[in-house]
CSV table of C-alpha atoms in Angstrom, one decimal:
chain,number,residue,atom,x,y,z
A,201,UNK,CA,14.0,11.9,22.1
A,202,UNK,CA,13.3,10.8,25.7
A,203,UNK,CA,14.0,13.0,28.6
A,204,UNK,CA,16.5,11.3,30.9
A,205,UNK,CA,14.4,11.6,34.1
A,206,UNK,CA,10.8,12.6,34.4
A,207,UNK,CA,8.9,12.5,37.7
A,208,UNK,CA,5.1,12.7,37.8
A,209,UNK,CA,3.8,13.8,41.3
A,210,UNK,CA,0.4,14.2,43.1
A,211,UNK,CA,-1.4,11.7,40.9
A,212,UNK,CA,-4.2,9.4,41.8
A,213,UNK,CA,-2.5,6.3,40.5
A,214,UNK,CA,-4.3,3.2,39.2
A,215,UNK,CA,-1.8,0.4,40.0
A,216,UNK,CA,-2.2,-3.4,39.6
A,217,UNK,CA,-4.3,-4.8,42.4
A,218,UNK,CA,-4.7,-8.2,43.9
A,219,UNK,CA,-7.0,-10.1,41.5
A,220,UNK,CA,-8.7,-11.8,44.5
A,221,UNK,CA,-9.6,-8.4,46.0
A,222,UNK,CA,-9.7,-5.6,43.5
A,223,UNK,CA,-8.6,-5.0,39.9
A,224,UNK,CA,-6.8,-1.8,40.8
A,225,UNK,CA,-4.9,-0.6,43.8
A,226,UNK,CA,-5.3,3.2,44.2
A,227,UNK,CA,-2.4,5.3,45.3
A,228,UNK,CA,-4.3,8.4,46.3
A,229,UNK,CA,-1.3,10.8,46.1
A,230,UNK,CA,1.3,9.0,44.1
A,231,UNK,CA,4.5,9.6,42.2
A,232,UNK,CA,6.0,7.9,39.2
A,233,UNK,CA,9.7,8.2,38.4
A,234,UNK,CA,10.8,7.4,34.8
A,235,UNK,CA,14.4,7.1,33.7
A,236,UNK,CA,15.2,6.8,30.0
A,237,UNK,CA,11.6,6.0,29.3
A,238,UNK,CA,11.2,3.2,31.8
A,239,UNK,CA,9.3,3.4,35.2
A,240,UNK,CA,11.9,2.9,37.9
A,241,UNK,CA,9.9,3.9,41.0
A,242,UNK,CA,6.3,4.2,42.1
A,243,UNK,CA,5.1,5.3,45.5
A,244,UNK,CA,3.5,8.0,47.7
A,245,UNK,CA,4.5,11.5,46.4
A,246,UNK,CA,5.8,12.6,49.9
A,247,UNK,CA,8.2,9.6,50.1
A,248,UNK,CA,9.5,10.0,46.6
A,249,UNK,CA,10.0,13.7,46.8
A,250,UNK,CA,11.8,13.4,50.1
A,251,UNK,CA,14.0,10.5,49.2
A,252,UNK,CA,14.9,11.3,45.6
A,253,UNK,CA,17.7,13.9,45.3
A,254,UNK,CA,17.1,14.5,41.6
A,255,UNK,CA,13.5,14.4,40.3
A,256,UNK,CA,14.5,15.6,36.8
A,257,UNK,CA,11.6,17.2,34.9
A,258,UNK,CA,8.6,17.3,37.3
A,259,UNK,CA,5.0,17.0,36.2
A,260,UNK,CA,2.5,18.0,38.9
A,261,UNK,CA,-0.9,16.6,38.0
A,262,UNK,CA,-2.7,18.0,41.0
A,263,UNK,CA,-4.8,15.0,42.1
A,264,UNK,CA,-5.9,13.8,38.7
A,265,UNK,CA,-6.3,10.1,37.9
A,266,UNK,CA,-3.2,8.6,36.3
A,267,UNK,CA,-3.8,5.3,34.4
A,268,UNK,CA,-1.5,3.1,32.3
A,269,UNK,CA,-1.3,4.1,28.6
A,270,UNK,CA,-4.2,2.6,26.7
A,271,UNK,CA,-3.6,-0.3,24.3
A,272,UNK,CA,-5.7,-0.9,21.2
A,273,UNK,CA,-5.1,-4.6,20.5
A,274,UNK,CA,-7.3,-4.9,17.4
A,275,UNK,CA,-7.3,-2.4,14.5
A,276,UNK,CA,-7.3,-2.6,10.7
A,277,UNK,CA,-5.0,0.3,10.2
A,278,UNK,CA,-3.6,0.9,7.6
A,279,UNK,CA,-6.3,1.3,5.1
A,280,UNK,CA,-6.7,3.6,2.1
A,281,UNK,CA,-10.2,5.2,2.4
A,282,UNK,CA,-13.6,5.2,4.1
A,283,UNK,CA,-16.8,3.5,3.1
A,284,UNK,CA,-19.5,5.8,4.3
A,285,UNK,CA,-21.8,4.9,1.4
A,286,UNK,CA,-21.9,1.3,2.7
A,287,UNK,CA,-22.8,2.7,6.2
A,288,UNK,CA,-25.7,4.5,4.5
A,289,UNK,CA,-26.7,1.3,2.8
A,290,UNK,CA,-26.8,-0.5,6.1
A,291,UNK,CA,-29.0,2.3,7.5
A,292,UNK,CA,-31.4,1.5,4.7
A,293,UNK,CA,-31.6,-2.1,5.8
A,294,UNK,CA,-28.8,-3.9,3.8
A,295,UNK,CA,-26.8,-6.3,5.9
A,296,UNK,CA,-23.0,-6.4,6.0
A,297,UNK,CA,-23.0,-9.9,4.4
A,298,UNK,CA,-25.2,-8.7,1.5
A,299,UNK,CA,-22.9,-5.8,0.9
A,300,UNK,CA,-19.9,-8.1,1.0
A,301,UNK,CA,-21.5,-10.5,-1.6
A,302,UNK,CA,-21.8,-7.5,-4.0
A,303,UNK,CA,-18.0,-7.0,-3.9
A,304,UNK,CA,-18.3,-4.3,-1.3
A,305,UNK,CA,-16.8,-4.6,2.2
A,306,UNK,CA,-13.3,-5.9,2.4
A,307,UNK,CA,-13.0,-6.4,-1.4
A,308,UNK,CA,-13.9,-2.8,-1.8
A,309,UNK,CA,-11.2,-1.7,0.6
A,310,UNK,CA,-8.7,-3.9,-1.3
A,311,UNK,CA,-9.5,-2.0,-4.5
A,312,UNK,CA,-9.0,1.3,-2.7
A,313,UNK,CA,-5.7,0.0,-1.3
A,314,UNK,CA,-4.3,-1.0,-4.6
A,315,UNK,CA,-5.2,2.4,-6.1
A,316,UNK,CA,-3.5,4.4,-3.3
A,317,UNK,CA,0.1,5.4,-3.2
A,318,UNK,CA,2.4,4.5,-0.2
A,319,UNK,CA,2.5,8.2,0.7
A,320,UNK,CA,-1.3,8.4,0.8
A,321,UNK,CA,-1.7,5.3,3.0
A,322,UNK,CA,1.1,6.4,5.4
A,323,UNK,CA,-0.5,9.9,5.7
A,324,UNK,CA,-3.9,8.5,6.6
A,325,UNK,CA,-2.4,6.0,9.1
A,326,UNK,CA,-0.4,8.8,10.8
A,327,UNK,CA,-3.5,10.9,11.2
A,328,UNK,CA,-5.4,8.0,12.7
A,329,UNK,CA,-2.5,7.2,15.1
A,330,UNK,CA,-2.3,10.9,16.1
A,331,UNK,CA,-6.0,11.0,16.8
A,332,UNK,CA,-5.7,7.8,18.9
A,333,UNK,CA,-2.8,9.3,20.8
A,334,UNK,CA,-4.8,12.4,21.8
A,335,UNK,CA,-7.4,10.0,23.3
A,336,UNK,CA,-4.7,8.1,25.2
A,337,UNK,CA,-3.6,5.2,23.0
A,338,UNK,CA,0.1,4.6,23.6
A,339,UNK,CA,0.3,1.2,21.9
A,340,UNK,CA,-1.7,-0.4,19.1
A,341,UNK,CA,-1.9,-3.3,16.8
A,342,UNK,CA,-1.9,-2.8,13.0
A,343,UNK,CA,-2.9,-5.4,10.5
A,344,UNK,CA,-2.5,-6.3,6.9
A,345,UNK,CA,-5.6,-7.7,5.3
A,346,UNK,CA,-6.7,-5.3,2.6
A,347,UNK,CA,-4.0,-6.4,0.1
A,348,UNK,CA,-5.5,-9.7,-1.0
A,349,UNK,CA,-2.4,-10.6,-2.9
A,350,UNK,CA,1.1,-11.7,-1.9
A,351,UNK,CA,2.7,-8.5,-3.1
A,352,UNK,CA,0.1,-6.2,-1.5
A,353,UNK,CA,-0.1,-8.0,1.8
A,354,UNK,CA,3.7,-7.7,2.1
A,355,UNK,CA,3.5,-4.1,1.1
A,356,UNK,CA,1.0,-3.5,4.0
A,357,UNK,CA,3.4,-5.1,6.5
A,358,UNK,CA,6.4,-3.2,5.2
A,359,UNK,CA,4.4,0.1,5.6
A,360,UNK,CA,3.5,-1.0,9.1
A,361,UNK,CA,7.2,-1.5,9.8
A,362,UNK,CA,7.8,2.1,8.6
A,363,UNK,CA,5.0,3.4,10.9
A,364,UNK,CA,6.4,1.5,13.9
A,365,UNK,CA,9.8,3.2,13.3
A,366,UNK,CA,8.4,6.7,13.4
A,367,UNK,CA,5.3,6.8,15.5
A,368,UNK,CA,5.5,7.5,19.3
A,369,UNK,CA,3.2,4.5,20.0
A,370,UNK,CA,4.4,1.0,20.3
A,371,UNK,CA,3.1,-0.8,17.2
A,372,UNK,CA,2.5,-4.6,16.9
A,373,UNK,CA,2.1,-6.0,13.4
A,374,UNK,CA,-0.4,-8.8,12.6
A,375,UNK,CA,-0.7,-10.7,9.3
A,376,UNK,CA,-4.4,-11.0,8.5
A,377,UNK,CA,-3.9,-13.1,5.4
A,378,UNK,CA,-7.3,-14.7,5.7
A,379,UNK,CA,-9.5,-11.6,5.6
A,380,UNK,CA,-11.4,-12.3,2.3
A,381,UNK,CA,-11.0,-14.5,-0.7
A,382,UNK,CA,-9.3,-12.4,-3.4
A,383,UNK,CA,-11.6,-11.7,-6.5
A,384,UNK,CA,-11.2,-14.2,-9.3
A,385,UNK,CA,-9.3,-16.6,-7.0
A,386,UNK,CA,-10.5,-20.0,-5.9
A,387,UNK,CA,-10.4,-20.3,-2.1
A,388,UNK,CA,-8.2,-23.4,-2.2
A,389,UNK,CA,-5.7,-21.6,-4.4
A,390,UNK,CA,-5.4,-18.7,-2.0
A,391,UNK,CA,-5.1,-21.0,1.0
A,392,UNK,CA,-2.2,-22.7,-0.8
A,393,UNK,CA,-0.6,-19.4,-1.7
A,394,UNK,CA,-0.7,-18.2,1.8
A,395,UNK,CA,0.7,-21.4,3.2
A,396,UNK,CA,3.4,-21.8,0.7
A,397,UNK,CA,4.4,-18.3,-0.3
A,398,UNK,CA,3.0,-15.5,1.8
A,399,UNK,CA,3.5,-16.8,5.3
A,400,UNK,CA,7.1,-17.9,4.7
A,401,UNK,CA,7.9,-14.6,3.1
A,402,UNK,CA,6.4,-12.6,6.0
A,403,UNK,CA,8.2,-14.7,8.5
A,404,UNK,CA,11.5,-14.5,6.7
A,405,UNK,CA,11.4,-10.7,6.7
A,406,UNK,CA,10.3,-10.6,10.4
A,407,UNK,CA,7.2,-8.6,9.4
A,408,UNK,CA,4.7,-10.1,11.8
A,409,UNK,CA,4.4,-10.7,15.5
A,410,UNK,CA,1.1,-12.6,15.1
A,411,UNK,CA,-1.3,-14.0,12.5
A,412,UNK,CA,-5.0,-13.8,12.3
A,413,UNK,CA,-7.9,-15.2,10.2
A,414,UNK,CA,-11.6,-14.2,9.7
A,415,UNK,CA,-13.8,-17.3,10.1
A,416,UNK,CA,-17.3,-16.6,8.8
A,417,UNK,CA,-19.7,-17.6,6.1
A,418,UNK,CA,-18.5,-14.8,3.8
A,419,UNK,CA,-14.8,-15.3,4.7
A,420,UNK,CA,-13.0,-18.6,5.5
A,421,UNK,CA,-13.9,-21.9,6.9
A,422,UNK,CA,-12.4,-23.6,9.9
A,423,UNK,CA,-11.0,-26.3,7.6
A,424,UNK,CA,-9.2,-23.7,5.4
A,425,UNK,CA,-7.7,-21.9,8.4
A,426,UNK,CA,-6.6,-25.1,10.0
A,427,UNK,CA,-4.8,-26.2,6.9
A,428,UNK,CA,-2.7,-23.0,6.9
A,429,UNK,CA,-2.1,-22.5,10.6
A,430,UNK,CA,-1.5,-25.9,12.0
A,431,UNK,CA,2.1,-26.1,10.7
A,432,UNK,CA,3.1,-22.6,12.1
A,433,UNK,CA,5.9,-22.3,14.6
A,434,UNK,CA,4.6,-22.6,18.2
A,435,UNK,CA,6.2,-19.3,19.0
A,436,UNK,CA,4.0,-17.3,16.6
A,437,UNK,CA,0.8,-16.2,18.3
A,438,UNK,CA,-2.5,-17.0,16.5
A,439,UNK,CA,-5.7,-15.0,16.8
A,440,UNK,CA,-9.0,-15.6,15.2
A,441,UNK,CA,-11.9,-13.3,14.1
A,442,UNK,CA,-14.8,-15.5,14.9
A,443,UNK,CA,-18.5,-15.6,15.9
A,444,UNK,CA,-19.1,-12.1,14.6
A,445,UNK,CA,-22.2,-13.1,12.6
A,446,UNK,CA,-22.6,-16.8,13.3
A,447,UNK,CA,-21.2,-19.9,14.9
A,448,UNK,CA,-18.7,-21.6,12.5
A,449,UNK,CA,-16.5,-23.6,14.8
A,450,UNK,CA,-13.9,-20.9,15.4
A,451,UNK,CA,-13.8,-21.4,19.2
A,452,UNK,CA,-13.1,-25.1,18.8
A,453,UNK,CA,-10.4,-24.4,16.3
A,454,UNK,CA,-8.8,-21.9,18.7
A,455,UNK,CA,-8.3,-24.7,21.1
A,456,UNK,CA,-6.8,-26.9,18.4
A,457,UNK,CA,-4.4,-24.2,17.4
A,458,UNK,CA,-3.6,-23.0,21.0
A,459,UNK,CA,-4.7,-19.6,19.9
A,460,UNK,CA,-3.9,-16.6,22.1
A,461,UNK,CA,-7.2,-14.8,21.6
A,462,UNK,CA,-10.5,-14.9,19.8
A,463,UNK,CA,-12.0,-11.6,18.6
A,464,UNK,CA,-15.5,-10.3,18.1
A,465,UNK,CA,-17.8,-13.0,19.7
A,466,UNK,CA,-21.1,-11.2,19.2
A,467,UNK,CA,-22.7,-14.6,18.6
A,468,UNK,CA,-21.3,-16.8,21.4
A,469,UNK,CA,-23.1,-19.6,23.0
A,470,UNK,CA,-22.8,-20.8,26.6
A,471,UNK,CA,-20.9,-23.9,25.8
A,472,UNK,CA,-18.3,-21.8,23.9
A,473,UNK,CA,-17.8,-19.6,26.9
A,474,UNK,CA,-17.0,-22.7,28.9
A,475,UNK,CA,-14.5,-23.8,26.3
A,476,UNK,CA,-12.7,-20.4,26.5
A,477,UNK,CA,-12.7,-20.5,30.3
A,478,UNK,CA,-11.4,-24.1,30.4
A,479,UNK,CA,-8.5,-23.4,28.0
A,480,UNK,CA,-7.5,-19.9,29.1
A,481,UNK,CA,-8.1,-18.3,25.7
A,482,UNK,CA,-8.5,-14.5,25.8
A,483,UNK,CA,-11.6,-12.8,24.4
A,484,UNK,CA,-11.2,-9.5,22.5
A,485,UNK,CA,-14.5,-7.6,22.4
A,486,UNK,CA,-15.3,-4.7,20.1
A,487,UNK,CA,-18.6,-3.0,20.9
A,488,UNK,CA,-18.1,-0.5,18.1
A,489,UNK,CA,-18.5,-3.1,15.5
A,490,UNK,CA,-21.7,-4.4,17.1
A,491,UNK,CA,-23.0,-0.8,17.4
A,492,UNK,CA,-22.4,0.0,13.7
A,493,UNK,CA,-23.7,-3.3,12.3
A,494,UNK,CA,-26.7,-3.4,14.7
A,495,UNK,CA,-25.6,-6.8,16.0
A,496,UNK,CA,-26.0,-8.0,19.6
A,497,UNK,CA,-23.1,-7.0,21.9
A,498,UNK,CA,-20.7,-9.7,22.9
A,499,UNK,CA,-21.6,-11.3,26.3
A,500,UNK,CA,-18.9,-9.6,28.3
A,501,UNK,CA,-20.5,-10.2,31.7
A,502,UNK,CA,-20.9,-13.9,31.1
A,503,UNK,CA,-17.3,-14.2,30.0
A,504,UNK,CA,-15.9,-12.2,33.0
A,505,UNK,CA,-18.1,-14.2,35.4
A,506,UNK,CA,-16.5,-17.4,34.1
A,507,UNK,CA,-13.0,-16.0,34.6
A,508,UNK,CA,-12.2,-15.4,30.9
A,509,UNK,CA,-9.6,-12.8,30.2
A,510,UNK,CA,-11.5,-9.9,28.4
A,511,UNK,CA,-9.8,-7.3,26.4
A,512,UNK,CA,-11.4,-4.4,24.5
A,513,UNK,CA,-10.5,-2.8,21.2
A,514,UNK,CA,-11.7,-0.4,18.7
A,515,UNK,CA,-11.7,-2.7,15.6
A,516,UNK,CA,-10.9,0.6,13.8
A,517,UNK,CA,-11.8,-0.1,10.1
A,518,UNK,CA,-13.5,1.7,7.3
A,519,UNK,CA,-16.5,-0.6,7.0
A,520,UNK,CA,-18.0,-1.7,10.4
A,521,UNK,CA,-16.2,0.3,13.1
A,522,UNK,CA,-14.8,3.7,12.2
A,523,UNK,CA,-14.2,4.4,15.9
A,524,UNK,CA,-10.5,5.3,16.6
A,525,UNK,CA,-10.4,6.0,20.3
A,526,UNK,CA,-10.6,3.6,23.3
A,527,UNK,CA,-12.4,5.8,25.8
A,528,UNK,CA,-15.5,5.6,23.6
A,529,UNK,CA,-15.1,1.8,23.5
A,530,UNK,CA,-14.8,1.7,27.3
A,531,UNK,CA,-18.0,3.8,27.6
A,532,UNK,CA,-19.8,1.3,25.4
A,533,UNK,CA,-18.5,-1.7,27.3
A,534,UNK,CA,-19.8,-0.2,30.6
A,535,UNK,CA,-23.1,1.1,29.4
A,536,UNK,CA,-24.1,-1.6,27.0
A,537,UNK,CA,-22.2,-4.7,28.0
A,538,UNK,CA,-22.4,-4.6,31.8
A,539,UNK,CA,-18.7,-4.2,32.5
A,540,UNK,CA,-17.6,-2.1,35.4
A,541,UNK,CA,-15.3,1.0,34.8
A,542,UNK,CA,-12.5,-0.9,36.4
A,543,UNK,CA,-13.0,-3.9,34.2
A,544,UNK,CA,-13.1,-1.7,31.1
A,545,UNK,CA,-9.9,-0.1,32.1
A,546,UNK,CA,-8.2,-3.5,32.6
A,547,UNK,CA,-9.6,-4.5,29.1
A,548,UNK,CA,-7.7,-1.7,27.4
A,549,UNK,CA,-4.5,-1.9,29.5
A,550,UNK,CA,-3.2,-5.2,31.1
A,551,UNK,CA,-5.6,-7.5,29.2
A,552,UNK,CA,-4.9,-5.9,25.9
A,553,UNK,CA,-1.1,-6.1,26.6
A,554,UNK,CA,-1.5,-9.8,27.2
A,555,UNK,CA,-3.2,-10.3,23.9
A,556,UNK,CA,-0.4,-8.5,22.1
A,557,UNK,CA,2.3,-10.4,24.1
A,558,UNK,CA,3.7,-7.2,25.6
A,559,UNK,CA,2.5,-7.6,29.2
A,560,UNK,CA,6.0,-7.6,30.6
A,561,UNK,CA,6.6,-4.1,29.3
A,562,UNK,CA,3.2,-2.4,28.9
A,563,UNK,CA,-0.2,-2.2,30.5
A,564,UNK,CA,0.6,-1.2,34.1
A,565,UNK,CA,2.2,1.4,36.3
A,566,UNK,CA,4.9,-0.7,37.8
A,567,UNK,CA,8.7,-0.5,37.9
A,568,UNK,CA,10.2,-2.1,34.8
A,569,UNK,CA,7.3,-1.1,32.5
A,570,UNK,CA,7.6,1.4,29.8
A,571,UNK,CA,6.7,4.9,31.0
A,572,UNK,CA,3.4,5.1,29.2
A,573,UNK,CA,0.9,7.1,31.3
A,574,UNK,CA,-2.4,8.8,30.7
A,575,UNK,CA,-3.5,11.7,33.0
A,576,UNK,CA,-7.2,12.1,33.0
A,577,UNK,CA,-9.1,15.4,33.4
A,578,UNK,CA,-10.8,13.9,36.5
A,579,UNK,CA,-9.9,11.9,39.6
A,580,UNK,CA,-11.7,8.7,38.7
A,581,UNK,CA,-11.9,6.4,35.8
A,582,UNK,CA,-15.7,6.3,36.1
A,583,UNK,CA,-15.8,9.6,34.4
A,584,UNK,CA,-14.8,8.0,31.2
A,585,UNK,CA,-18.1,6.0,30.7
A,586,UNK,CA,-20.1,8.6,32.4
A,587,UNK,CA,-19.2,11.3,29.9
A,588,UNK,CA,-19.5,9.3,26.7
A,589,UNK,CA,-18.2,11.3,23.7
A,590,UNK,CA,-15.9,13.5,25.8
A,591,UNK,CA,-12.2,13.2,25.5
A,592,UNK,CA,-11.1,12.5,29.1
A,593,UNK,CA,-7.4,13.0,28.5
A,594,UNK,CA,-5.5,15.8,30.2
A,595,UNK,CA,-2.1,14.7,28.8
A,596,UNK,CA,-0.2,11.7,27.6
A,597,UNK,CA,3.3,10.4,28.4
A,598,UNK,CA,4.9,7.9,26.1
A,599,UNK,CA,8.2,6.3,26.9
A,600,UNK,CA,8.7,8.8,29.7
A,601,UNK,CA,8.2,11.7,27.4
A,602,UNK,CA,5.2,14.1,27.4
A,603,UNK,CA,3.8,13.9,23.9
A,604,UNK,CA,0.5,15.8,24.1
A,605,UNK,CA,0.0,19.2,25.7
A,606,UNK,CA,-2.0,19.7,28.8
A,607,UNK,CA,-5.6,20.4,28.0
A,608,UNK,CA,-6.4,24.1,28.5
């Protein structure tokens, strides 16, 4: 349960800055007052401590950096098991696409999913969420996508709903109904089943806050996805996995569908960057997937220089990105993709919040936002990419409540 009032004092706060001048406005000795889980006041510690008659529970962070809670806007949790043998196969030179054609990859995870009990799946998802929390993730997306049948996809979304009710993090649910063609099923038959049965059922139960599709040679075509998504309610955000291994027209489809974001983008051409910039479509980049599949990293610098909104995410999944924490992703983005530490922080806070449609309640340290804060063990965000592999989190506050102990 939330503490009624919590006041954090003596923090080096990263607040929203003027986009024309700086991404972040630094409050060098700041305080944050949270009432019933919501930020109600932010300002210099000396002013807040002098003017507030009741500070409630006080947390003195002694000059450490305080950043908004991190938001992982693209994961494939829940899943039912790892695929380390496929990782070893890629080390020996096999490609992701070759493994997928041999009924590995997503189809393999679907078999694991169908064999696992609800209790086993929930236990694994809880462990992954707890690990992410210890590294600062206070909100995350979870997807279906390993069910590959109507019943199993709905099962995944219902399990996500259970997790959302019990985990401390905010959970957004996405229906990834076009992840792979189910075995022994014609693509056109699955497309029709999704359009006529699965999507209506998921919407009727209120199980999804967005939908997604994987556009690739080994997955679905632009034509197939367009057939299913063009008739969706305008209020339902659309996202597309695209340009991970090749150009298939996903960027142009994103424009046709008024998609909120496109994800992956390892193979992105200059004219596609211009399309994203012109139409205001966000880019979600996942350097962990490029790292594990030995693909080029997405062109973050070119996207940012053209004014495209760039979010970062783990892509946590058992096949191509078993990374479950955002500080590692931030370090990769800075050291391998030419992003600045401040841009990387924006990518896992305010930009990720936009992608999930929660920007009015998450992603910044401002009055009215949920009291999700991460206290670092240093006084600058630059320490995150500098110390790759180190957990930089001193403590985490979710909804105004400290949920992790202070690091010894």
